[in-house]
Short mmCIF file of C-alpha atoms in Angstrom, two decimals:
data_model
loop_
_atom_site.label_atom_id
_atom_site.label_comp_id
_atom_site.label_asym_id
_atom_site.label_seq_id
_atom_site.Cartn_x
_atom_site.Cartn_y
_atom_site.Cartn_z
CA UNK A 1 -34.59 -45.59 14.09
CA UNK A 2 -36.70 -46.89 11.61
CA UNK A 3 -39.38 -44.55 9.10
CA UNK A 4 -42.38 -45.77 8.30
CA UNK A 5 -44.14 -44.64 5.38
CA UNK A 6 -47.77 -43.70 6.27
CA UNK A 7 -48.92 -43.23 2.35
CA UNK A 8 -50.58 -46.38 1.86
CA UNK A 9 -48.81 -47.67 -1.92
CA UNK A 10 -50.25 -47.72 -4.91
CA UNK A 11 -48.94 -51.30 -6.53
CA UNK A 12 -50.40 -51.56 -10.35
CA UNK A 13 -48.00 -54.67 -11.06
CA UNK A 14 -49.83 -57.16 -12.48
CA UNK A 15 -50.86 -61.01 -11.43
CA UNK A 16 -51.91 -63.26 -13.49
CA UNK A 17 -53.87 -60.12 -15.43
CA UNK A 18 -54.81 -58.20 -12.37
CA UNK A 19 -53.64 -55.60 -10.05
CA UNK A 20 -50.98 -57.26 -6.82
CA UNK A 21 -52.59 -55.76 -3.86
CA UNK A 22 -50.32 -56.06 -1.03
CA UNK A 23 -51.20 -54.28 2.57
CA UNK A 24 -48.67 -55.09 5.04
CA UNK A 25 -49.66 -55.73 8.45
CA UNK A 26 -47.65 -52.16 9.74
CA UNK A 27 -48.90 -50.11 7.05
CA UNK A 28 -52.06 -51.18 7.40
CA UNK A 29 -52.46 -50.60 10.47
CA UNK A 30 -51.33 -47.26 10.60
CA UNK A 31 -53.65 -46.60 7.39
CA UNK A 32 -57.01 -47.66 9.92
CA UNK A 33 -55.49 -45.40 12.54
CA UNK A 34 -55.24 -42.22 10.44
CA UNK A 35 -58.56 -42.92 8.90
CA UNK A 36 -59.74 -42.97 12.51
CA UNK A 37 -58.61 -39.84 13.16
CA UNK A 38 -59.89 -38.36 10.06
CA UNK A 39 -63.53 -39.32 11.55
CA UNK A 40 -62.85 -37.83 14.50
CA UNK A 41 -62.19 -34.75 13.10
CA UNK A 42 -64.35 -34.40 10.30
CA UNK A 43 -66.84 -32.68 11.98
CA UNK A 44 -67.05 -30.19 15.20
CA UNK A 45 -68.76 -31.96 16.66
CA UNK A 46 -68.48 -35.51 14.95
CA UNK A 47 -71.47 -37.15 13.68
CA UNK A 48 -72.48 -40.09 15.76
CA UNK A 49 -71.76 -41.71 12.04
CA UNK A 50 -68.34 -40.51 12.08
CA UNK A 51 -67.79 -41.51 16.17
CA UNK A 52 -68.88 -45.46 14.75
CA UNK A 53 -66.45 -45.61 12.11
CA UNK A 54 -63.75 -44.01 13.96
CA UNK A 55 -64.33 -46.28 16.56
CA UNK A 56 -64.75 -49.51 14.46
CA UNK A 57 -61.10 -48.13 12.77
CA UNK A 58 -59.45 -47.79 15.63
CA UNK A 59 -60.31 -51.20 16.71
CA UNK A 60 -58.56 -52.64 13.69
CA UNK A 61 -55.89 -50.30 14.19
CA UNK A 62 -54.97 -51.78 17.73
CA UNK A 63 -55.72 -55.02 16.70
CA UNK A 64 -53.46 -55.08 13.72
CA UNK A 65 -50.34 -52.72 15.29
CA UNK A 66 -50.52 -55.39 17.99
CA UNK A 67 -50.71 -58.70 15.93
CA UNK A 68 -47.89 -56.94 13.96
CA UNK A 69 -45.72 -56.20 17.16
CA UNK A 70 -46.41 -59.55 18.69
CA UNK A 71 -45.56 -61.98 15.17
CA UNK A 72 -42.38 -59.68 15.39
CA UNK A 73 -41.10 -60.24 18.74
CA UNK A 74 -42.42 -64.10 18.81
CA UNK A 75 -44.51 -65.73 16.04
CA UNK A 76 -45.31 -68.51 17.90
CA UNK A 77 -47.53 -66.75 20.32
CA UNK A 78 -49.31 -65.29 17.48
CA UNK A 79 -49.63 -67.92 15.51
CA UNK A 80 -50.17 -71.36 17.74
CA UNK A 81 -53.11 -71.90 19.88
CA UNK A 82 -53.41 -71.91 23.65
CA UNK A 83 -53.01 -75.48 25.52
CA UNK A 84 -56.38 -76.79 26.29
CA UNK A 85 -57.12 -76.40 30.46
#
């Protein structure tokens, strides 16, 4: 089984005189989801602030895990568009 690392990286190489940023689609992911769940429990209750972002994060979250999942099991349902009717 594979380990993911949930730390999102620091990467200070440098491009062309500034910093590579690099956020891969899995790590990324998991990044919104643990930010989402750092809103939710931020406060007893949560803020309606907090409920927003956590909900906006999670969003992205699903979106991403999923986009990340699909271009890994077939690409080409990710990445072409559906036939016209």
């Amino acid at each position: 089984m594979q380990t993911l690392e949930i730390r999102p990286r620091n990467r200070r190489e440098l491009i062309g005189g500034q910093p590579a940023v690099d956020f891969p689609p899995m790590q990324n992911g998991i990044d919104d989801l643990l930010s989402a769940t750092t809103y939710l429990t931020h406060g007893d209750p949560p803020e309606p602030r907090d409920l927003k972002y956590a909900i906006l994060h999670l969003q992205a979250a699903v979106e991403v895990l999923l986009k990340a999942r699909l271009q890994r099991e077939h690409w080409s349902q990710y990445a072409q568009p559906a036939p016209a009717p």
